[in-house]
Amino acid sequence: MSRHALELCTLLVNDIYGELSSRVLSTLFRYGRLTISQLSQQSRLPLRQLKHGLVVLIQQHLALHYTSPDDGTTYYEADWKSNYSLVRAGKVMGFVEERFGEAAGTVVANLLLQGHVRVGDLVDAYGLSAAKAKGNTKGGAASHGVVGRAKGGEAGVGVENRALTLGQLHSILHRMLHSGYIMQVTGEQFWPIADYQHDMERSVKRDHFPGGVKGPKQKQELEELVRERMRKGREGTQSKSEANGLRGIKRTASDNTARRGGKRVKLDYGFETLMGEEGDIKSPSVEENLVIRVNYEKFTVAFRNQEFVDLSEKRIGSATALVYAEVLRRLEAKIDRCKDELAPVGVPDEEEDGPSISTLELSATLSRDIDLINSIGKAPVVKADTRAQKLPPSRRKRRKLELDASVVGDASSDEDGGEDEDGNIPGMDSDSDDHWDDDDFGLSTAGNSVAKDQKSHMAGIKKHLQLLAEDSYHFVRLVGSRGLGEWTVDFGALTRILKQTELENIVTERFDGVATRLVRILNEKGKLDEKQVSNISLLKQKEARAALTSLYESGFIQLQEVPRDANRQPSRTIYLWYFDMERCRQLVLQDCYKAMARCLQRANTEKEKMRPLLAKAERTDVVGREEHYLSKIERTALQSWKEKEERLLGQVARLDRLVGIFRDY
């Protein structure tokens, strides 16, 4: 872990949770794994203050702990990746508000602020206990404050008041648990990964190797069994969370009555609830003893999908990008994380067939507001070949037949998946028993116009999917014929393309287009000498040498010396230039960490200069009445500070995007 990343994590904790927690965290970063007495000695904090700071870090999953079964000693260790996730809190809340609504964004904001919380405690904090909910009238809502935690670990209540019923709160948690953005908290999640692996290893040895591990073959078998058991433990936690959050719905007598005579209502995201006789919706109820937290790994999957959508929009177009966004959203439910560290050894992720979706399934949820037909340009009309007029009559006739055959072949290939004048797909019998059958869609009595519209809609979807598949980036891949075509996404290959694209953009901004061309050549061809680089790039050797030297000094390319003899004289040495993607990735990450830390330091410095004015502006009697209590100079200075803070935090968000591309995706 680099020094700049640890500095960034310490600044984040100091800004959000205060100096006490950041001091404890910096001590754990500096000295590593420590006991409570060692931590008190190294941080020079009294044991009472140390426990207060440590509780905040554990509550937020920023520090991990493990009690040894041998001597009962508890060890504490900092988790830098969880600390870095604090940068994405605003991005997470914005995504939830866009996907699930503003009320869900408020709930997730409280979860981020609390770290992890029991569902029953969350309900009580919102003032929505079951007793109060029964006393509310139909359609009434309890007014609640946003529960927060002040610096130093003291609980507090915010001033935001929103209307939210108990059923709505449970419905939000129900949907978030189902989608995976909220997960159940277990005791093993507070363990360092090394301790959890060691515990699984002891369990495997006890069950499968009572006589000890002997030889490299048994050692390899032990490693595979440990990874498999860790993977099953993780999947078991997820299934248990789903069971508690989705299938563990509490039933009451009134619910049973409503279920017998109620009307089923289908809401967004595929959830179904029951409507009682009076019209009130019976929402699902999540177990009150369930402890939940935000699942950052699932949000990383959503952020990666958004990057792919933006890339497809730049390459193809906005309408195709909307289709691709729906494809990724449907596949997102089947993907838990971007990188699986517990995957079987020797099987790369791209070699395994990932989740897939058919055209028929996609058409069920894709919005019909998207103009699928007119967003794709038609092929130009084939012009007559004037060269055929100069040919002899016999050759001219044969040339005409060849041209007609080519035109028919092109037309048939262009119209593949489209419809004819009657709205039917070529090559398919409209009366046959296939996926286009009107009875399958319930359109037999709805009229031909509805059936034609449905078929045209799916034909347009298939054309856009073909555009995505035929692009040089291969955004999707056809894997089967089920449901008018079954499609999947090669996330590993797309991620490598995304990294390469972003790296080329960085090289272009820092140097010029010539340097980007050389990086692309070295990445494709491998190790080349200066003359080969010059010939392939169509540059003079002097220009190529200058660009290569600049890239080498910045660390984007490397140089390997291959001596022709044992004397290793420069005149008898071949110098090969090459591009190392992994080294460049680490270089960009370190630069991003350093820049983000400097932005936060600059923001803290500017805030310290404005502290008296900010304290005055944050007074309750001044908020909303700045023009009456603040002078014109103070208002100008306050506005200038807000603009500076917005620019600095915006730059941090842009750098976090690069960190996600080069590290997390």
JSON list of N, CA, C and O in Angstrom, two decimals, residues 46 95 119 133 141 151 155 191 197 229 240 270 272 291-292 332 369 380 393 399 476 482 528 569 602 620 626 634:
[
{"chain": "A", "resi": 46, "resn": "PRO", "atom": "N", "xyz": [-4.89, 7.74, 26.00]},
{"chain": "A", "resi": 46, "resn": "PRO", "atom": "CA", "xyz": [-5.42, 6.95, 27.13]},
{"chain": "A", "resi": 46, "resn": "PRO", "atom": "C", "xyz": [-6.36, 5.86, 26.62]},
{"chain": "A", "resi": 46, "resn": "PRO", "atom": "O", "xyz": [-6.97, 5.98, 25.55]},
{"chain": "A", "resi": 95, "resn": "PHE", "atom": "N", "xyz": [-26.56, 7.60, -7.04]},
{"chain": "A", "resi": 95, "resn": "PHE", "atom": "CA", "xyz": [-27.02, 6.44, -7.82]},
{"chain": "A", "resi": 95, "resn": "PHE", "atom": "C", "xyz": [-28.30, 5.87, -7.24]},
{"chain": "A", "resi": 95, "resn": "PHE", "atom": "O", "xyz": [-29.23, 5.52, -8.00]},
{"chain": "A", "resi": 119, "resn": "VAL", "atom": "N", "xyz": [-32.17, -3.46, 11.64]},
{"chain": "A", "resi": 119, "resn": "VAL", "atom": "CA", "xyz": [-33.38, -2.92, 11.01]},
{"chain": "A", "resi": 119, "resn": "VAL", "atom": "C", "xyz": [-34.33, -2.35, 12.05]},
{"chain": "A", "resi": 119, "resn": "VAL", "atom": "O", "xyz": [-34.93, -1.29, 11.86]},
{"chain": "A", "resi": 133, "resn": "ALA", "atom": "N", "xyz": [-47.11, 2.91, 13.90]},
{"chain": "A", "resi": 133, "resn": "ALA", "atom": "CA", "xyz": [-47.63, 2.69, 12.55]},
{"chain": "A", "resi": 133, "resn": "ALA", "atom": "C", "xyz": [-49.10, 2.30, 12.59]},
{"chain": "A", "resi": 133, "resn": "ALA", "atom": "O", "xyz": [-49.88, 2.67, 11.72]},
{"chain": "A", "resi": 141, "resn": "ALA", "atom": "N", "xyz": [-48.24, 9.65, 7.29]},
{"chain": "A", "resi": 141, "resn": "ALA", "atom": "CA", "xyz": [-46.81, 9.37, 7.30]},
{"chain": "A", "resi": 141, "resn": "ALA", "atom": "C", "xyz": [-46.21, 10.00, 8.52]},
{"chain": "A", "resi": 141, "resn": "ALA", "atom": "O", "xyz": [-46.60, 11.08, 8.95]},
{"chain": "A", "resi": 151, "resn": "LYS", "atom": "N", "xyz": [-18.92, 14.02, 14.98]},
{"chain": "A", "resi": 151, "resn": "LYS", "atom": "CA", "xyz": [-17.52, 13.68, 15.13]},
{"chain": "A", "resi": 151, "resn": "LYS", "atom": "C", "xyz": [-17.25, 13.25, 16.57]},
{"chain": "A", "resi": 151, "resn": "LYS", "atom": "O", "xyz": [-17.75, 13.84, 17.52]},
{"chain": "A", "resi": 155, "resn": "ALA", "atom": "N", "xyz": [-24.00, 10.44, 18.98]},
{"chain": "A", "resi": 155, "resn": "ALA", "atom": "CA", "xyz": [-25.18, 10.34, 18.12]},
{"chain": "A", "resi": 155, "resn": "ALA", "atom": "C", "xyz": [-25.89, 11.67, 18.07]},
{"chain": "A", "resi": 155, "resn": "ALA", "atom": "O", "xyz": [-25.94, 12.42, 19.02]},
{"chain": "A", "resi": 191, "resn": "TRP", "atom": "N", "xyz": [-13.41, -9.68, 10.42]},
{"chain": "A", "resi": 191, "resn": "TRP", "atom": "CA", "xyz": [-12.10, -10.33, 10.50]},
{"chain": "A", "resi": 191, "resn": "TRP", "atom": "C", "xyz": [-11.21, -9.88, 9.35]},
{"chain": "A", "resi": 191, "resn": "TRP", "atom": "O", "xyz": [-11.70, -9.70, 8.22]},
{"chain": "A", "resi": 197, "resn": "GLN", "atom": "N", "xyz": [-8.88, -16.65, 6.31]},
{"chain": "A", "resi": 197, "resn": "GLN", "atom": "CA", "xyz": [-8.30, -17.73, 5.52]},
{"chain": "A", "resi": 197, "resn": "GLN", "atom": "C", "xyz": [-7.59, -18.75, 6.41]},
{"chain": "A", "resi": 197, "resn": "GLN", "atom": "O", "xyz": [-7.67, -19.96, 6.18]},
{"chain": "A", "resi": 229, "resn": "ARG", "atom": "N", "xyz": [-14.11, -23.42, 0.31]},
{"chain": "A", "resi": 229, "resn": "ARG", "atom": "CA", "xyz": [-14.88, -23.24, 1.55]},
{"chain": "A", "resi": 229, "resn": "ARG", "atom": "C", "xyz": [-15.12, -21.76, 1.84]},
{"chain": "A", "resi": 229, "resn": "ARG", "atom": "O", "xyz": [-16.21, -21.38, 2.30]},
{"chain": "A", "resi": 240, "resn": "LYS", "atom": "N", "xyz": [-28.32, -16.27, 2.88]},
{"chain": "A", "resi": 240, "resn": "LYS", "atom": "CA", "xyz": [-28.97, -16.04, 4.17]},
{"chain": "A", "resi": 240, "resn": "LYS", "atom": "C", "xyz": [-29.53, -14.62, 4.25]},
{"chain": "A", "resi": 240, "resn": "LYS", "atom": "O", "xyz": [-30.62, -14.39, 4.77]},
{"chain": "A", "resi": 270, "resn": "GLY", "atom": "N", "xyz": [-40.00, -5.27, -10.60]},
{"chain": "A", "resi": 270, "resn": "GLY", "atom": "CA", "xyz": [-40.50, -6.63, -10.54]},
{"chain": "A", "resi": 270, "resn": "GLY", "atom": "C", "xyz": [-41.04, -7.06, -9.20]},
{"chain": "A", "resi": 270, "resn": "GLY", "atom": "O", "xyz": [-41.33, -8.23, -9.00]},
{"chain": "A", "resi": 272, "resn": "GLU", "atom": "N", "xyz": [-43.86, -7.48, -6.25]},
{"chain": "A", "resi": 272, "resn": "GLU", "atom": "CA", "xyz": [-45.30, -7.59, -6.19]},
{"chain": "A", "resi": 272, "resn": "GLU", "atom": "C", "xyz": [-45.74, -7.47, -4.74]},
{"chain": "A", "resi": 272, "resn": "GLU", "atom": "O", "xyz": [-45.16, -8.08, -3.84]},
{"chain": "A", "resi": 291, "resn": "VAL", "atom": "N", "xyz": [-29.14, -7.29, 10.72]},
{"chain": "A", "resi": 291, "resn": "VAL", "atom": "CA", "xyz": [-28.15, -6.20, 10.72]},
{"chain": "A", "resi": 291, "resn": "VAL", "atom": "C", "xyz": [-27.67, -6.01, 9.29]},
{"chain": "A", "resi": 291, "resn": "VAL", "atom": "O", "xyz": [-27.23, -6.97, 8.64]},
{"chain": "A", "resi": 292, "resn": "ILE", "atom": "N", "xyz": [-27.74, -4.79, 8.79]},
{"chain": "A", "resi": 292, "resn": "ILE", "atom": "CA", "xyz": [-27.46, -4.53, 7.38]},
{"chain": "A", "resi": 292, "resn": "ILE", "atom": "C", "xyz": [-26.41, -3.44, 7.25]},
{"chain": "A", "resi": 292, "resn": "ILE", "atom": "O", "xyz": [-26.15, -2.66, 8.18]},
{"chain": "A", "resi": 332, "resn": "GLU", "atom": "N", "xyz": [-26.81, -7.13, -14.36]},
{"chain": "A", "resi": 332, "resn": "GLU", "atom": "CA", "xyz": [-26.25, -6.68, -13.09]},
{"chain": "A", "resi": 332, "resn": "GLU", "atom": "C", "xyz": [-26.77, -7.49, -11.92]},
{"chain": "A", "resi": 332, "resn": "GLU", "atom": "O", "xyz": [-26.06, -7.72, -10.93]},
{"chain": "A", "resi": 369, "resn": "ASP", "atom": "N", "xyz": [-40.16, 4.26, -25.31]},
{"chain": "A", "resi": 369, "resn": "ASP", "atom": "CA", "xyz": [-39.93, 5.65, -25.70]},
{"chain": "A", "resi": 369, "resn": "ASP", "atom": "C", "xyz": [-38.67, 5.81, -26.55]},
{"chain": "A", "resi": 369, "resn": "ASP", "atom": "O", "xyz": [-38.46, 6.86, -27.14]},
{"chain": "A", "resi": 380, "resn": "PRO", "atom": "N", "xyz": [-26.85, 3.07, -48.19]},
{"chain": "A", "resi": 380, "resn": "PRO", "atom": "CA", "xyz": [-27.10, 3.86, -49.41]},
{"chain": "A", "resi": 380, "resn": "PRO", "atom": "C", "xyz": [-27.54, 2.97, -50.56]},
{"chain": "A", "resi": 380, "resn": "PRO", "atom": "O", "xyz": [-27.25, 1.78, -50.60]},
{"chain": "A", "resi": 393, "resn": "PRO", "atom": "N", "xyz": [-20.33, -7.55, -74.82]},
{"chain": "A", "resi": 393, "resn": "PRO", "atom": "CA", "xyz": [-21.70, -7.97, -74.47]},
{"chain": "A", "resi": 393, "resn": "PRO", "atom": "C", "xyz": [-21.74, -9.21, -73.60]},
{"chain": "A", "resi": 393, "resn": "PRO", "atom": "O", "xyz": [-22.53, -9.30, -72.65]},
{"chain": "A", "resi": 399, "resn": "ARG", "atom": "N", "xyz": [-21.43, -9.77, -65.84]},
{"chain": "A", "resi": 399, "resn": "ARG", "atom": "CA", "xyz": [-21.19, -8.76, -64.81]},
{"chain": "A", "resi": 399, "resn": "ARG", "atom": "C", "xyz": [-22.50, -8.30, -64.16]},
{"chain": "A", "resi": 399, "resn": "ARG", "atom": "O", "xyz": [-22.60, -8.11, -62.96]},
{"chain": "A", "resi": 476, "resn": "VAL", "atom": "N", "xyz": [-21.12, -6.72, -26.86]},
{"chain": "A", "resi": 476, "resn": "VAL", "atom": "CA", "xyz": [-21.88, -7.93, -26.52]},
{"chain": "A", "resi": 476, "resn": "VAL", "atom": "C", "xyz": [-21.41, -9.05, -27.43]},
{"chain": "A", "resi": 476, "resn": "VAL", "atom": "O", "xyz": [-20.75, -8.81, -28.46]},
{"chain": "A", "resi": 482, "resn": "ARG", "atom": "N", "xyz": [-31.58, -18.81, -28.27]},
{"chain": "A", "resi": 482, "resn": "ARG", "atom": "CA", "xyz": [-32.79, -18.80, -27.44]},
{"chain": "A", "resi": 482, "resn": "ARG", "atom": "C", "xyz": [-33.40, -17.41, -27.41]},
{"chain": "A", "resi": 482, "resn": "ARG", "atom": "O", "xyz": [-32.71, -16.42, -27.22]},
{"chain": "A", "resi": 528, "resn": "LEU", "atom": "N", "xyz": [10.24, -3.52, -29.30]},
{"chain": "A", "resi": 528, "resn": "LEU", "atom": "CA", "xyz": [10.76, -3.05, -30.58]},
{"chain": "A", "resi": 528, "resn": "LEU", "atom": "C", "xyz": [11.96, -2.15, -30.33]},
{"chain": "A", "resi": 528, "resn": "LEU", "atom": "O", "xyz": [12.03, -1.45, -29.30]},
{"chain": "A", "resi": 569, "resn": "GLN", "atom": "N", "xyz": [29.15, -3.50, -24.04]},
{"chain": "A", "resi": 569, "resn": "GLN", "atom": "CA", "xyz": [29.47, -2.16, -24.51]},
{"chain": "A", "resi": 569, "resn": "GLN", "atom": "C", "xyz": [28.22, -1.53, -25.12]},
{"chain": "A", "resi": 569, "resn": "GLN", "atom": "O", "xyz": [27.43, -2.21, -25.77]},
{"chain": "A", "resi": 602, "resn": "ARG", "atom": "N", "xyz": [-5.81, 20.96, 0.39]},
{"chain": "A", "resi": 602, "resn": "ARG", "atom": "CA", "xyz": [-6.08, 22.34, -0.04]},
{"chain": "A", "resi": 602, "resn": "ARG", "atom": "C", "xyz": [-7.45, 22.79, 0.44]},
{"chain": "A", "resi": 602, "resn": "ARG", "atom": "O", "xyz": [-7.63, 23.94, 0.89]},
{"chain": "A", "resi": 620, "resn": "THR", "atom": "N", "xyz": [-27.97, 28.91, 13.41]},
{"chain": "A", "resi": 620, "resn": "THR", "atom": "CA", "xyz": [-29.38, 28.65, 13.07]},
{"chain": "A", "resi": 620, "resn": "THR", "atom": "C", "xyz": [-30.14, 29.94, 12.76]},
{"chain": "A", "resi": 620, "resn": "THR", "atom": "O", "xyz": [-31.07, 29.92, 11.94]},
{"chain": "A", "resi": 626, "resn": "GLU", "atom": "N", "xyz": [-29.15, 35.09, 5.15]},
{"chain": "A", "resi": 626, "resn": "GLU", "atom": "CA", "xyz": [-27.79, 35.57, 4.98]},
{"chain": "A", "resi": 626, "resn": "GLU", "atom": "C", "xyz": [-27.74, 37.04, 4.57]},
{"chain": "A", "resi": 626, "resn": "GLU", "atom": "O", "xyz": [-26.84, 37.78, 4.98]},
{"chain": "A", "resi": 634, "resn": "GLU", "atom": "N", "xyz": [-18.85, 39.64, 3.17]},
{"chain": "A", "resi": 634, "resn": "GLU", "atom": "CA", "xyz": [-18.92, 38.29, 3.73]},
{"chain": "A", "resi": 634, "resn": "GLU", "atom": "C", "xyz": [-19.66, 37.34, 2.79]},
{"chain": "A", "resi": 634, "resn": "GLU", "atom": "O", "xyz": [-19.25, 36.19, 2.63]}
]
